[in-house]
Coordinates of C-alpha atoms (C1' of nucleotides) in Angstrom, one line a residue:
Chain O
X1 CA 95.7 76.6 89.4
X2 CA 95.1 80.3 89.9
X3 CA 97.2 82.5 87.6
X4 CA 96.7 86.1 86.5
X5 CA 93.2 85.6 84.9
X6 CA 91.9 83.5 87.8
X7 CA 93.2 86.0 90.4
X8 CA 91.7 88.9 88.4
X9 CA 88.4 87.0 88.4
X10 CA 88.5 86.6 92.1
X11 CA 89.5 90.2 92.7
X12 CA 86.6 91.5 90.6
X13 CA 84.2 89.3 92.6
X14 CA 85.6 90.4 96.0
X15 CA 85.5 94.0 94.8
X16 CA 81.7 93.9 94.8
X17 CA 81.5 92.7 98.4
X18 CA 84.5 93.9 100.4
X19 CA 85.1 97.6 100.1
X20 CA 83.4 99.5 102.8
X21 CA 83.2 96.5 105.1
X22 CA 85.0 96.4 108.4
X23 CA 86.8 93.4 109.7
X24 CA 85.5 92.5 113.2
X25 CA 87.7 89.6 114.1
X26 CA 90.0 86.9 112.7
X27 CA 89.9 83.2 113.3
X28 CA 92.7 80.9 112.0
X29 CA 93.1 77.2 111.6
X30 CA 96.4 76.0 110.3
X31 CA 98.8 78.9 109.9
X32 CA 102.0 77.5 108.3
X33 CA 101.3 79.4 105.1
X34 CA 100.9 82.7 106.9
X35 CA 104.0 84.9 107.4
X36 CA 103.0 86.2 110.8
X37 CA 99.7 84.7 112.0
X38 CA 99.6 86.7 115.2
X39 CA 99.8 90.0 113.3
X40 CA 96.5 89.3 111.6
X41 CA 94.5 89.1 114.9
X42 CA 96.5 92.0 116.2
X43 CA 96.1 94.5 113.4
X44 CA 93.1 93.6 111.3
X45 CA 90.1 93.8 113.7
X46 CA 88.5 97.2 113.5
X47 CA 90.0 98.0 110.1
X48 CA 87.9 99.0 107.2
X49 CA 88.5 97.5 103.8
X50 CA 88.9 100.3 101.2
X51 CA 90.0 98.5 98.1
X52 CA 90.7 95.1 96.5
X53 CA 93.4 95.0 93.8
X54 CA 95.7 92.5 92.1
X55 CA 99.5 92.5 92.2
X56 CA 100.6 89.8 89.8
X57 CA 99.1 86.6 91.4
X58 CA 98.6 88.3 94.7
X59 CA 95.3 89.6 95.9
X60 CA 95.8 92.9 97.7
X61 CA 93.1 93.9 100.3
X62 CA 93.7 97.5 101.3
X63 CA 92.8 98.5 104.8
X64 CA 92.2 102.0 106.0
X65 CA 94.3 103.5 108.8
X66 CA 92.9 102.7 112.3
X67 CA 90.6 105.4 113.6
X68 CA 90.8 105.2 117.4
X69 CA 87.1 105.6 118.0
X70 CA 86.1 102.4 116.4
X71 CA 89.1 100.5 117.5
X72 CA 87.9 97.6 119.7
X73 CA 91.1 96.3 121.1
X74 CA 93.9 98.4 122.8
X75 CA 97.2 97.9 121.0
X76 CA 100.2 97.0 123.0
X77 CA 102.8 99.7 123.9
X78 CA 105.6 98.6 121.7
X79 CA 103.9 98.0 118.4
X80 CA 106.0 98.8 115.3
X81 CA 104.6 102.1 114.3
X82 CA 104.4 101.4 110.7
X83 CA 102.0 98.6 111.4
X84 CA 100.0 100.5 114.0
X85 CA 99.0 103.5 111.9
X86 CA 98.6 104.2 108.3
X87 CA 97.2 101.9 105.7
X88 CA 97.8 98.1 105.7
X89 CA 97.7 95.7 102.9
X90 CA 96.6 92.1 103.4
X91 CA 98.3 90.2 100.6
X92 CA 96.9 86.8 99.6
X93 CA 98.6 84.4 97.2
X94 CA 96.3 81.4 96.3
X95 CA 99.2 79.1 95.5
X96 CA 97.8 76.0 93.8
X97 CA 94.5 75.4 95.6
X98 CA 93.7 78.6 97.5
X99 CA 90.3 80.1 97.5
X100 CA 89.1 83.4 99.0
X101 CA 85.4 84.0 99.1
X102 CA 82.7 85.8 101.1
X103 CA 80.3 83.5 102.7
X104 CA 77.4 83.6 105.1
X105 CA 78.2 82.0 108.4
X106 CA 75.2 79.7 107.7
X107 CA 77.0 78.1 104.8
X108 CA 78.8 74.9 105.6
X109 CA 82.5 75.3 106.0
X110 CA 84.3 73.3 103.3
X111 CA 87.3 71.2 104.5
X112 CA 90.7 72.9 104.6
X113 CA 89.3 76.3 105.4
X114 CA 92.0 77.9 107.5
X115 CA 91.1 81.5 107.7
X116 CA 87.9 83.4 108.7
X117 CA 87.7 87.2 108.6
X118 CA 84.4 88.2 110.2
X119 CA 82.8 91.2 108.5
X120 CA 80.5 93.9 109.9
X121 CA 77.7 92.9 107.6
X122 CA 77.4 89.5 109.1
X123 CA 79.3 87.7 106.4
X124 CA 82.7 86.2 106.6
X125 CA 85.6 86.2 104.2
X126 CA 86.9 82.6 104.1
X127 CA 90.3 81.4 103.0
X128 CA 90.4 77.7 101.9
X129 CA 93.5 76.0 100.7
X130 CA 93.8 72.2 100.4
X131 CA 97.5 72.0 99.8
X132 CA 98.5 75.2 101.6
X133 CA 100.8 76.3 98.9
X134 CA 99.3 79.7 99.3
X135 CA 100.6 82.6 101.3
X136 CA 99.2 85.3 103.4
X137 CA 101.1 88.3 104.7
X138 CA 100.4 91.7 106.1
X139 CA 102.4 94.7 104.7
X140 CA 102.3 98.2 106.0
X141 CA 101.8 100.9 103.3
X142 CA 105.4 101.9 103.7
X143 CA 106.5 98.4 102.8
X144 CA 104.4 98.0 99.7
X145 CA 106.8 99.6 97.2
X146 CA 109.6 97.2 98.3
X147 CA 107.3 94.3 98.0
X148 CA 106.3 95.3 94.5
X149 CA 109.9 96.0 93.5
X150 CA 110.6 92.3 93.9
X151 CA 108.2 91.6 91.1
X152 CA 108.4 92.5 87.4
X153 CA 105.8 94.4 85.5
X154 CA 102.3 92.9 85.2
X155 CA 102.0 90.5 82.3
X156 CA 98.8 92.1 81.3
X157 CA 100.1 95.7 81.2
X158 CA 103.7 95.4 80.3
X159 CA 104.7 97.5 77.3
X160 CA 106.2 95.9 74.2
X161 CA 109.3 97.9 74.9
X162 CA 109.7 96.7 78.5
X163 CA 108.9 93.2 77.5
X164 CA 111.5 93.0 74.9
X165 CA 114.0 94.7 77.3
X166 CA 113.3 91.9 79.8
X167 CA 113.9 89.2 77.2
X168 CA 117.1 90.7 75.7
X169 CA 118.7 91.1 79.1
X170 CA 118.7 87.5 80.1
X171 CA 119.7 84.2 78.7
X172 CA 117.1 81.9 80.3
X173 CA 114.7 79.8 78.3
X174 CA 111.7 81.7 77.3
X175 CA 109.4 79.4 79.3
X176 CA 111.5 79.9 82.5
X177 CA 111.5 83.6 82.0
X178 CA 107.7 83.9 81.5
X179 CA 107.2 82.0 84.8
X180 CA 109.7 84.1 86.7
X181 CA 107.7 86.6 88.7
X182 CA 110.7 88.8 89.0
X183 CA 110.8 89.3 85.2
X184 CA 107.1 89.5 84.7
X185 CA 104.4 89.1 87.3
X186 CA 101.2 87.1 86.8
X187 CA 102.1 84.4 84.3
X188 CA 101.8 80.8 85.2
X189 CA 102.2 77.5 83.5
X190 CA 98.9 77.4 81.6
X191 CA 99.1 80.8 80.1
X192 CA 102.8 80.6 79.3
X193 CA 102.1 77.5 77.3
X194 CA 99.1 78.9 75.6
X195 CA 100.9 82.2 74.7
X196 CA 103.9 80.4 73.3
X197 CA 101.7 78.2 71.1
X198 CA 99.9 81.2 69.8
X199 CA 103.2 83.0 69.1
X200 CA 104.6 79.8 67.6
X201 CA 107.6 79.8 69.8
X202 CA 109.1 76.6 71.4
X203 CA 109.2 76.8 75.2
X204 CA 112.9 75.8 75.4
X205 CA 114.1 78.6 73.1
X206 CA 116.6 81.0 74.7
X207 CA 114.9 84.3 75.3
X208 CA 117.9 86.2 73.9
X209 CA 117.7 84.3 70.7
X210 CA 114.2 85.3 69.8
X211 CA 113.9 87.7 66.9
X212 CA 112.3 91.1 67.3
X213 CA 109.3 89.8 65.4
X214 CA 108.9 86.8 67.7
X215 CA 109.2 88.9 70.7
X216 CA 106.4 91.2 69.4
X217 CA 104.3 88.2 68.5
X218 CA 104.7 86.8 72.0
X219 CA 103.9 90.0 73.6
X220 CA 100.7 90.3 71.7
X221 CA 99.8 86.6 72.1
X222 CA 100.3 86.9 75.9
X223 CA 97.9 89.9 76.1
X224 CA 95.3 88.3 73.9
X225 CA 95.4 85.0 75.8
X226 CA 95.2 86.8 79.2
X227 CA 92.4 89.1 78.1
X228 CA 90.4 86.2 76.7
X229 CA 90.9 84.2 79.8
X230 CA 89.7 87.0 82.0
X231 CA 86.7 87.5 79.8
X232 CA 85.8 83.8 80.4
X233 CA 86.4 83.9 84.2
X234 CA 89.7 82.0 84.1
X235 CA 90.3 78.3 83.6
X236 CA 88.9 75.7 86.0
X237 CA 91.2 72.8 85.7
X238 CA 91.3 71.1 89.1
X239 CA 89.1 73.1 91.3
X240 CA 89.3 76.8 90.6
X241 CA 86.2 78.7 91.5
X242 CA 85.6 82.5 91.5
X243 CA 84.6 84.5 94.5
X244 CA 81.0 83.4 94.1
X245 CA 82.0 79.7 93.7
X246 CA 81.5 79.5 90.0
X247 CA 84.0 77.9 87.7
X248 CA 85.6 79.7 84.7
X249 CA 85.5 78.3 81.2
X250 CA 88.7 79.3 79.5
X251 CA 89.8 75.6 79.8
X252 CA 87.6 75.0 76.8
X253 CA 89.8 77.3 74.8
X254 CA 93.1 75.7 75.7
X255 CA 95.1 74.9 72.6
X256 CA 98.0 73.0 74.1
X257 CA 97.8 72.8 77.9
X258 CA 96.5 69.4 79.0
X259 CA 96.3 68.3 75.4
X260 CA 99.3 66.0 75.2
X261 CA 98.7 63.3 72.5
X262 CA 95.9 65.3 70.9
X263 CA 96.0 67.1 67.6
X264 CA 97.2 70.7 67.2
X265 CA 94.2 72.9 66.3
X266 CA 96.4 74.8 63.8
X267 CA 98.3 72.1 61.9
X268 CA 97.1 68.7 63.1
X269 CA 100.4 67.5 64.5
X270 CA 100.4 65.7 67.9
X271 CA 100.8 67.9 70.9
X272 CA 103.8 67.0 73.0
X273 CA 104.8 67.5 76.6
X274 CA 108.3 68.0 77.9
X275 CA 109.8 69.4 81.0
X276 CA 111.3 72.9 80.7
X277 CA 112.5 74.8 83.7
X278 CA 111.1 72.1 85.9
X279 CA 107.6 72.6 84.6
X280 CA 105.6 70.5 82.2
X281 CA 105.4 72.3 78.9
X282 CA 102.9 71.6 76.2
X283 CA 103.6 72.5 72.6
X284 CA 103.1 71.6 69.0
X285 CA 106.3 70.2 67.5
X286 CA 105.4 71.5 64.1
X287 CA 104.1 75.0 64.8
X288 CA 106.7 75.5 67.5
X289 CA 110.0 74.1 66.0
X290 CA 112.5 72.7 68.5
X291 CA 115.6 74.8 69.0
X292 CA 119.0 73.4 67.9
X293 CA 119.9 71.6 71.0
X294 CA 117.2 69.0 71.6
X295 CA 115.7 69.2 75.1
X296 CA 115.4 66.6 77.8
X297 CA 113.4 63.4 77.8
X298 CA 109.7 63.9 77.1
X299 CA 107.9 62.3 79.9
X300 CA 105.0 60.3 78.6
X301 CA 101.9 60.5 80.8
X302 CA 98.4 61.5 79.9
X303 CA 97.5 64.6 81.7
X304 CA 93.9 65.2 82.6
X305 CA 91.8 68.3 82.1
Chain N
dA1 C1' 123.3 83.6 85.8
dG2 C1' 120.6 79.9 85.4
dC3 C1' 119.8 75.1 85.8
dT4 C1' 118.4 71.0 88.6
dC5 C1' 116.8 69.1 92.7
dT6 C1' 114.3 69.3 97.0
dT7 C1' 110.7 70.9 100.1
dC8 C1' 106.1 72.1 101.3
dC9 C1' 101.0 69.5 100.9
dT10 C1' 96.9 66.8 99.5
dG11 C1' 94.1 64.0 96.6
dA12 C1' 93.7 61.8 92.2
dA13 C1' 95.3 58.3 89.5
dA14 C1' 98.3 54.8 88.4
dG15 C1' 100.5 50.5 89.8
dC16 C1' 100.4 46.0 91.8
Chain Y
dT1 C1' 89.1 45.0 95.3
dG2 C1' 92.1 47.6 98.1
dC3 C1' 96.4 49.2 99.6
dT4 C1' 100.7 51.6 98.1
dT5 C1' 103.2 54.6 95.2
dT6 C1' 103.6 58.3 92.1
dC7 C1' 102.7 62.7 90.6
dA8 C1' 101.2 67.7 90.0
dG9 C1' 102.8 72.3 90.8
dG10 C1' 104.2 78.1 92.7
dA11 C1' 107.8 79.6 94.9
dA12 C1' 111.9 79.5 97.6
dG13 C1' 116.3 77.7 98.9
dA14 C1' 120.5 74.8 98.2
dG15 C1' 124.1 73.3 95.4
dC16 C1' 126.5 73.2 91.1

DNA sequence: AGCTCTTCCTGAAAGC
DNA sequence: TGCTTTCAGGAAGAGC
């Protein structure tokens, strides 16, 4: 499932293909994961892509202001002005199974492809999403700060000071807090588990109960894990592929995620899986000691890789 | 405030 | 063997 390193990998790939391109037209299949499907066809054609960035797990495709000369379609009289002029941002969240990639029209369309953005170089940007847990929305430049303000700082760039401030403020379990995009943006289940293992912290620990040393360890572990994962192109568990259709290889480095029943690489104890904050959480019961109040029933099922 | 449960969706895997 | 059920999970919303 795409988390920060996977999204970063996709963004880097798209960055070599999209900036400078103009969107000619938009074709959509199913649209139940798009905030305002009609807005895409209305505002994107004629726009030039100027940048591709990452906001947490969102891909941000920045579009230049319309320049009347190249504008192919007349816009209706009562367009909201903030969407009719100025920059626009196409935000894409890949959810669980989303993929965004540039393809030649010649290439066969894989099933569950619901979005086609035709580009002026003859290629098309395709959005594919089997489960449609993804999300696509269009935000005017003026609305971007508000959108960003609903998310915490990026997990890759957050300072040790701000990280510890986030943890101290709240009493949630550390695993829940790492996954909460309002506290910290970009973390997902895999990298939360991997970071906690590396920092030797049990996922069900209460954030406020972590020692300063543990917080520092977790901050460092998180950054190391994310950086290493980006270096390897992310993790390909189910079907993650980068913008060029290649899998990542960080799944080879997983120490706990998907390793229930196997031995801890550090101490040899058997990796366990429990549910914390509604998410399956993998940990080493010896390296990551259970907090005082034992957690809920461990659900026993082998998880694949 | 933060937890659990539910919903969305599909395909893989388990169950019978 | 083949049909049916269960399950996974990011995020949001409801209810407690």
